[in-house]
């Protein structure tokens, strides 16, 4: 699945990583959708699939160039670079707008998912009894996940490892939000807020030459939780990629039908018109994380009020989201045409 890429292609791959990273952080939005619509989903899955026994043998034997080529590392490194940059830039900006203009942010994402459904479906010409059934199953599962109630927080390390495996599903399965699954498992705040904040503070202290955190029991427990979660995520990423690589090779049409149904069902998760259900303490006060942000547990959905001007603003952002996806479609078509002209094929 390796491809010859130009400098411009590499830049766009980092940008795609930016959007994938931002999407992964938002509960209800799947980074896998970005990969699917961006046209690099299969290369992403097959590249991860190359992280196997043969790759480790090449690495252990010091054949770094062969390892780099075999695992398509140039692709993975650029994509992961974009995700890392996203975490310290776009996702922070996204957090700000979710705090100030939550309805409009959700509306834009809702439009983007609608656009992605059109993008994936428009060229799909394999509808039959099997694929329609697969699509309906994906739809039902997507809707069912949308309305599950969250569990209580659980810091058991075995469960944390399991959360890590599940959390990367949003990167590998279009339509399934890893962040939203963590909310349902009750560990979104623990793993994506408290643990990450603890890591950020720890790095800041290390840069100042302060290692007092080593004597801080609570901090070390939180960092241990984050380490186990990261290990679980890496395990899940590689394992799921092997499963999906196998499925894509043998059942591509059925898999695509399930993905179309699943993404359609996931619209319930990112329905823009909803009220946040916040985490409360024992006396009924809203709880905040270490950044001073309210801790969201789930959402209560409602129908929009057409008489409200904010509703029309949200509808504008739904259309804007659709336009963004259609623009990506236009870019992809033009890129292919330019490549044909350049290569004569």
Coordinates of C-alpha atoms in Angstrom, one line a residue:
X1 CA 0.0 0.0 0.0
X2 CA 3.0 2.3 0.0
X3 CA 2.7 5.2 -2.4
X4 CA 5.2 7.7 -3.9
X5 CA 4.3 11.1 -2.3
X6 CA 5.3 14.6 -3.2
X7 CA 6.2 17.3 -0.7
X8 CA 2.6 18.7 -1.1
X9 CA 1.2 15.2 -0.4
X10 CA 3.3 15.0 2.8
X11 CA 2.1 18.4 4.0
X12 CA -1.6 17.4 3.4
X13 CA -0.9 14.1 5.2
X14 CA 0.2 16.1 8.3
X15 CA -2.9 18.3 7.9
X16 CA -5.1 15.1 7.8
X17 CA -3.4 14.0 11.0
X18 CA -4.3 17.4 12.5
X19 CA -8.0 16.8 11.8
X20 CA -7.8 13.1 12.8
X21 CA -6.3 14.1 16.1
X22 CA -8.9 16.8 16.7
X23 CA -11.8 14.4 15.8
X24 CA -10.5 11.7 18.1
X25 CA -10.6 14.0 21.1
X26 CA -14.2 15.1 20.7
X27 CA -16.8 12.6 22.2
X28 CA -19.0 11.5 19.4
X29 CA -16.7 12.2 16.5
X30 CA -14.5 9.4 14.9
X31 CA -11.0 10.0 13.6
X32 CA -11.6 7.0 11.4
X33 CA -14.2 9.0 9.4
X34 CA -11.4 11.5 8.6
X35 CA -9.2 8.7 7.4
X36 CA -12.0 7.2 5.3
X37 CA -13.0 10.4 3.7
X38 CA -9.4 11.6 3.4
X39 CA -8.7 8.5 1.2
X40 CA -6.0 7.0 3.4
X41 CA -8.0 4.6 5.6
X42 CA -6.9 1.4 3.9
X43 CA -3.2 2.6 3.8
X44 CA -3.5 3.5 7.5
X45 CA -4.9 0.0 8.4
X46 CA -2.4 -1.9 6.2
X47 CA 0.5 0.2 7.6
X48 CA -0.4 -0.7 11.1
X49 CA -0.8 -4.3 10.1
X50 CA 2.9 -4.3 9.1
X51 CA 3.8 -3.8 12.8
X52 CA 4.3 -7.5 13.3
X53 CA 6.9 -10.2 14.1
X54 CA 8.8 -9.6 10.9
X55 CA 9.0 -5.8 11.7
X56 CA 10.4 -6.5 15.1
X57 CA 13.0 -9.0 13.7
X58 CA 14.2 -6.3 11.3
X59 CA 14.4 -3.8 14.2
X60 CA 16.3 -6.2 16.5
X61 CA 18.8 -7.1 13.7
X62 CA 19.6 -3.4 13.1
X63 CA 18.0 -3.3 9.6
X64 CA 16.5 0.1 10.3
X65 CA 16.1 1.1 6.6
X66 CA 14.3 -2.1 5.8
X67 CA 12.1 -1.7 8.9
X68 CA 11.3 1.9 7.9
X69 CA 10.3 0.8 4.4
X70 CA 8.5 -2.4 5.4
X71 CA 6.2 -0.6 8.0
X72 CA 5.6 2.4 5.7
X73 CA 6.9 4.5 8.5
X74 CA 7.1 7.7 6.4
X75 CA 3.3 7.6 6.2
X76 CA 2.7 6.7 9.9
X77 CA 5.3 9.3 11.2
X78 CA 3.7 12.2 9.2
X79 CA 0.2 11.2 10.3
X80 CA 1.2 10.8 14.0
X81 CA 3.1 14.1 13.8
X82 CA -0.2 15.8 12.7
X83 CA -2.1 14.2 15.6
X84 CA 0.5 15.4 18.1
X85 CA 0.5 18.9 16.7
X86 CA -3.3 18.8 16.8
X87 CA -3.3 17.9 20.5
X88 CA -1.3 21.1 21.4
X89 CA -3.1 23.4 18.9
X90 CA -6.3 22.6 17.1
X91 CA -7.8 20.4 19.8
X92 CA -7.0 23.2 22.4
X93 CA -8.8 25.7 20.1
X94 CA -11.7 23.2 19.8
X95 CA -12.0 23.0 23.6
X96 CA -12.3 26.7 23.7
X97 CA -15.1 26.8 21.1
X98 CA -16.9 23.8 22.7
X99 CA -16.9 25.9 25.9
X100 CA -18.1 29.2 24.2
X101 CA -20.2 28.0 21.2
X102 CA -20.9 24.4 21.8
X103 CA -24.0 24.2 19.6
X104 CA -22.2 25.6 16.5
X105 CA -19.3 23.2 17.0
X106 CA -21.6 20.1 17.2
X107 CA -23.6 21.4 14.2
X108 CA -20.4 21.7 12.1
X109 CA -19.4 18.2 13.0
X110 CA -22.9 16.9 12.4
X111 CA -22.7 18.4 8.9
X112 CA -19.3 16.9 8.3
X113 CA -20.6 13.4 9.2
X114 CA -23.6 13.9 6.9
X115 CA -21.2 14.9 4.2
X116 CA -19.1 11.8 4.9
X117 CA -22.1 9.5 4.6
X118 CA -22.7 11.0 1.1
X119 CA -19.0 10.8 0.3
X120 CA -18.8 7.1 1.2
X121 CA -22.2 6.1 -0.3
X122 CA -22.1 7.9 -3.6
X123 CA -19.8 5.5 -5.4
X124 CA -20.9 2.4 -3.5
X125 CA -22.6 0.1 -6.1
X126 CA -22.8 -3.2 -4.2
X127 CA -26.1 -3.0 -2.5
X128 CA -27.8 -6.5 -2.4
X129 CA -29.5 -8.6 0.3
X130 CA -26.2 -9.2 2.2
X131 CA -24.9 -5.7 2.1
X132 CA -28.3 -4.1 3.0
X133 CA -28.6 -6.5 6.0
X134 CA -25.0 -5.5 7.0
X135 CA -25.9 -1.8 6.7
X136 CA -29.0 -2.2 8.8
X137 CA -27.0 -4.1 11.5
X138 CA -24.4 -1.2 11.5
X139 CA -27.2 1.3 11.8
X140 CA -28.9 -0.4 14.7
X141 CA -25.6 -0.8 16.6
X142 CA -24.7 2.9 16.0
X143 CA -28.1 4.1 17.2
X144 CA -27.9 1.7 20.3
X145 CA -24.5 3.1 21.3
X146 CA -25.9 6.6 21.0
X147 CA -28.4 6.1 23.8
X148 CA -26.4 3.9 26.3
X149 CA -26.0 5.3 29.9
X150 CA -22.4 5.8 31.2
X151 CA -20.9 3.5 33.9
X152 CA -19.1 4.7 37.0
X153 CA -15.4 5.5 37.0
X154 CA -13.1 2.5 37.5
X155 CA -9.3 2.7 38.0
X156 CA -8.7 -1.1 38.0
X157 CA -5.5 -1.5 35.9
X158 CA -6.9 -4.5 34.0
X159 CA -10.0 -2.5 33.1
X160 CA -7.8 0.5 32.2
X161 CA -5.9 -1.7 29.8
X162 CA -9.2 -2.8 28.3
X163 CA -10.2 0.9 28.0
X164 CA -7.0 1.5 26.0
X165 CA -7.8 -1.2 23.6
X166 CA -11.4 0.1 23.1
X167 CA -10.4 3.8 22.9
X168 CA -8.4 3.4 19.7
X169 CA -11.5 2.1 17.9
X170 CA -12.3 5.6 16.8
X171 CA -9.1 5.7 14.8
X172 CA -9.7 2.3 13.1
X173 CA -13.5 2.1 12.9
X174 CA -15.2 5.0 11.1
X175 CA -18.2 6.2 13.0
X176 CA -17.2 4.7 16.4
X177 CA -16.0 7.5 18.7
X178 CA -13.3 6.2 21.1
X179 CA -13.9 9.3 23.4
X180 CA -17.6 8.6 23.6
X181 CA -17.0 4.9 24.4
X182 CA -14.7 6.0 27.2
X183 CA -17.6 8.2 28.5
X184 CA -19.9 5.1 28.4
X185 CA -17.2 3.1 30.3
X186 CA -17.1 5.9 32.9
X187 CA -13.4 6.6 32.4
X188 CA -13.3 9.6 30.0
X189 CA -12.4 12.1 32.7
X190 CA -9.8 9.8 34.4
X191 CA -8.0 8.9 31.2
X192 CA -8.4 11.9 28.8
X193 CA -8.5 14.7 31.3
X194 CA -7.0 13.9 34.7
X195 CA -4.2 11.6 33.5
X196 CA -3.2 13.8 30.6
X197 CA -3.2 16.9 32.8
X198 CA -1.0 15.0 35.3
X199 CA 1.4 14.1 32.4
X200 CA 1.5 17.7 31.2
X201 CA 2.3 19.0 34.7
X202 CA 5.0 16.3 35.2
X203 CA 6.7 17.2 32.0
X204 CA 6.7 20.9 33.0
X205 CA 8.3 20.0 36.3
X206 CA 11.0 17.8 34.7
X207 CA 12.0 20.7 32.3
X208 CA 12.4 22.8 35.4
X209 CA 14.6 20.1 37.0
X210 CA 12.0 19.3 39.6
X211 CA 11.6 15.6 40.3
X212 CA 9.5 15.9 43.4
X213 CA 6.6 14.2 41.7
X214 CA 8.4 10.8 42.3
X215 CA 7.4 11.2 46.0
X216 CA 3.8 12.2 45.1
X217 CA 1.8 9.0 45.5
X218 CA -1.4 10.2 43.8
X219 CA 0.5 11.6 40.8
X220 CA 2.5 8.4 40.4
X221 CA -0.7 6.3 40.5
X222 CA -2.2 8.6 37.9
X223 CA 0.9 8.3 35.6
X224 CA 0.8 4.5 36.1
X225 CA -2.9 4.5 34.9
X226 CA -1.9 6.6 31.9
X227 CA 1.0 4.2 31.1
X228 CA -1.3 1.1 31.2
X229 CA -3.9 3.0 29.1
X230 CA -1.2 3.9 26.5
X231 CA 0.0 0.2 26.4
X232 CA -3.6 -0.9 25.9
X233 CA -4.1 1.6 23.2
X234 CA -1.0 0.5 21.3
X235 CA -2.1 -3.1 21.7
X236 CA -5.6 -2.3 20.4
X237 CA -4.3 -0.3 17.5
X238 CA -2.1 -3.1 16.2
X239 CA -4.6 -5.9 17.0
X240 CA -7.6 -4.1 15.4
X241 CA -5.6 -3.2 12.3
X242 CA -4.8 -6.9 11.7
X243 CA -8.5 -7.9 12.1
X244 CA -9.7 -5.0 9.9
X245 CA -7.0 -5.7 7.3
X246 CA -8.2 -9.3 7.1
X247 CA -11.9 -8.2 6.8
X248 CA -11.2 -5.5 4.2
X249 CA -9.3 -8.0 2.0
X250 CA -12.1 -10.6 2.1
X251 CA -15.3 -8.8 2.8
X252 CA -14.8 -5.2 1.5
X253 CA -18.3 -4.6 0.2
X254 CA -20.0 -5.9 3.4
X255 CA -17.5 -4.0 5.6
X256 CA -18.2 -0.8 3.7
X257 CA -22.0 -1.3 4.1
X258 CA -21.6 -1.8 7.9
X259 CA -19.5 1.4 8.1
X260 CA -22.1 3.4 6.1
X261 CA -24.8 2.1 8.5
X262 CA -22.7 2.6 11.6
X263 CA -21.8 6.2 10.7
X264 CA -25.4 7.0 10.0
X265 CA -26.4 5.5 13.4
X266 CA -23.7 7.6 15.1
X267 CA -25.5 10.8 14.1
X268 CA -27.4 10.4 17.3
X269 CA -24.2 10.9 19.3
X270 CA -23.3 14.2 17.7
X271 CA -26.9 15.6 17.4
X272 CA -26.2 19.3 17.9
X273 CA -29.3 20.1 20.0
X274 CA -28.5 18.6 23.4
X275 CA -27.9 19.7 27.0
X276 CA -24.8 18.6 28.8
X277 CA -25.2 16.3 31.9
X278 CA -22.5 17.3 34.3
X279 CA -20.7 15.2 37.0
X280 CA -22.0 16.2 40.4
X281 CA -20.5 15.8 43.9
X282 CA -22.3 14.3 46.9
X283 CA -24.1 17.6 47.7
X284 CA -25.2 18.3 44.1
X285 CA -22.6 20.8 42.9
X286 CA -21.1 20.6 39.4
X287 CA -17.6 19.1 39.5
X288 CA -14.6 20.7 37.6
X289 CA -11.4 19.2 36.2
X290 CA -7.9 20.5 37.0
X291 CA -8.2 23.0 34.1
X292 CA -11.4 24.5 35.6
X293 CA -13.7 23.0 33.0
X294 CA -17.0 21.4 33.9
X295 CA -16.9 17.6 33.7
X296 CA -19.4 16.2 31.2
X297 CA -20.9 12.7 31.8
X298 CA -23.4 12.5 28.9
X299 CA -26.0 14.5 26.9
X300 CA -29.8 15.0 26.9
X301 CA -31.0 15.6 23.3
X302 CA -34.0 17.8 22.3
X303 CA -35.6 19.1 19.1
X304 CA -34.5 22.5 17.8
X305 CA -36.7 25.6 18.2
X306 CA -37.2 27.0 14.7
X307 CA -38.2 30.4 16.2
X308 CA -34.8 30.7 17.8
X309 CA -32.1 32.6 15.7
X310 CA -29.4 30.4 17.3
X311 CA -31.1 27.4 15.6
X312 CA -30.6 29.0 12.2
X313 CA -27.0 29.7 13.1
X314 CA -26.5 26.1 13.9
X315 CA -28.2 25.1 10.5
X316 CA -25.7 27.3 8.8
X317 CA -22.8 25.4 10.4
X318 CA -24.4 22.1 9.5
X319 CA -24.3 23.3 5.8
X320 CA -20.8 24.5 6.4
X321 CA -19.8 21.1 7.6
X322 CA -21.3 19.4 4.6
X323 CA -19.4 21.9 2.4
X324 CA -16.1 21.1 4.0
X325 CA -16.6 17.4 3.1
X326 CA -17.7 18.2 -0.4
X327 CA -14.6 20.3 -0.8
X328 CA -12.4 17.4 0.3
X329 CA -14.2 15.3 -2.4
X330 CA -13.5 18.0 -5.0
X331 CA -9.8 18.1 -3.9
X332 CA -9.5 14.3 -4.1
X333 CA -10.9 14.2 -7.6
X334 CA -8.7 17.0 -8.8
X335 CA -5.7 15.5 -7.2
X336 CA -6.3 12.2 -9.1
X337 CA -6.8 14.1 -12.4
X338 CA -3.5 16.0 -11.9
X339 CA -1.7 12.8 -11.1
X340 CA -3.1 11.2 -14.3
X341 CA -1.9 14.2 -16.4
X342 CA 1.5 14.1 -14.6
X343 CA 2.1 10.4 -15.0
X344 CA 0.2 9.8 -18.2
X345 CA -1.9 7.1 -16.5

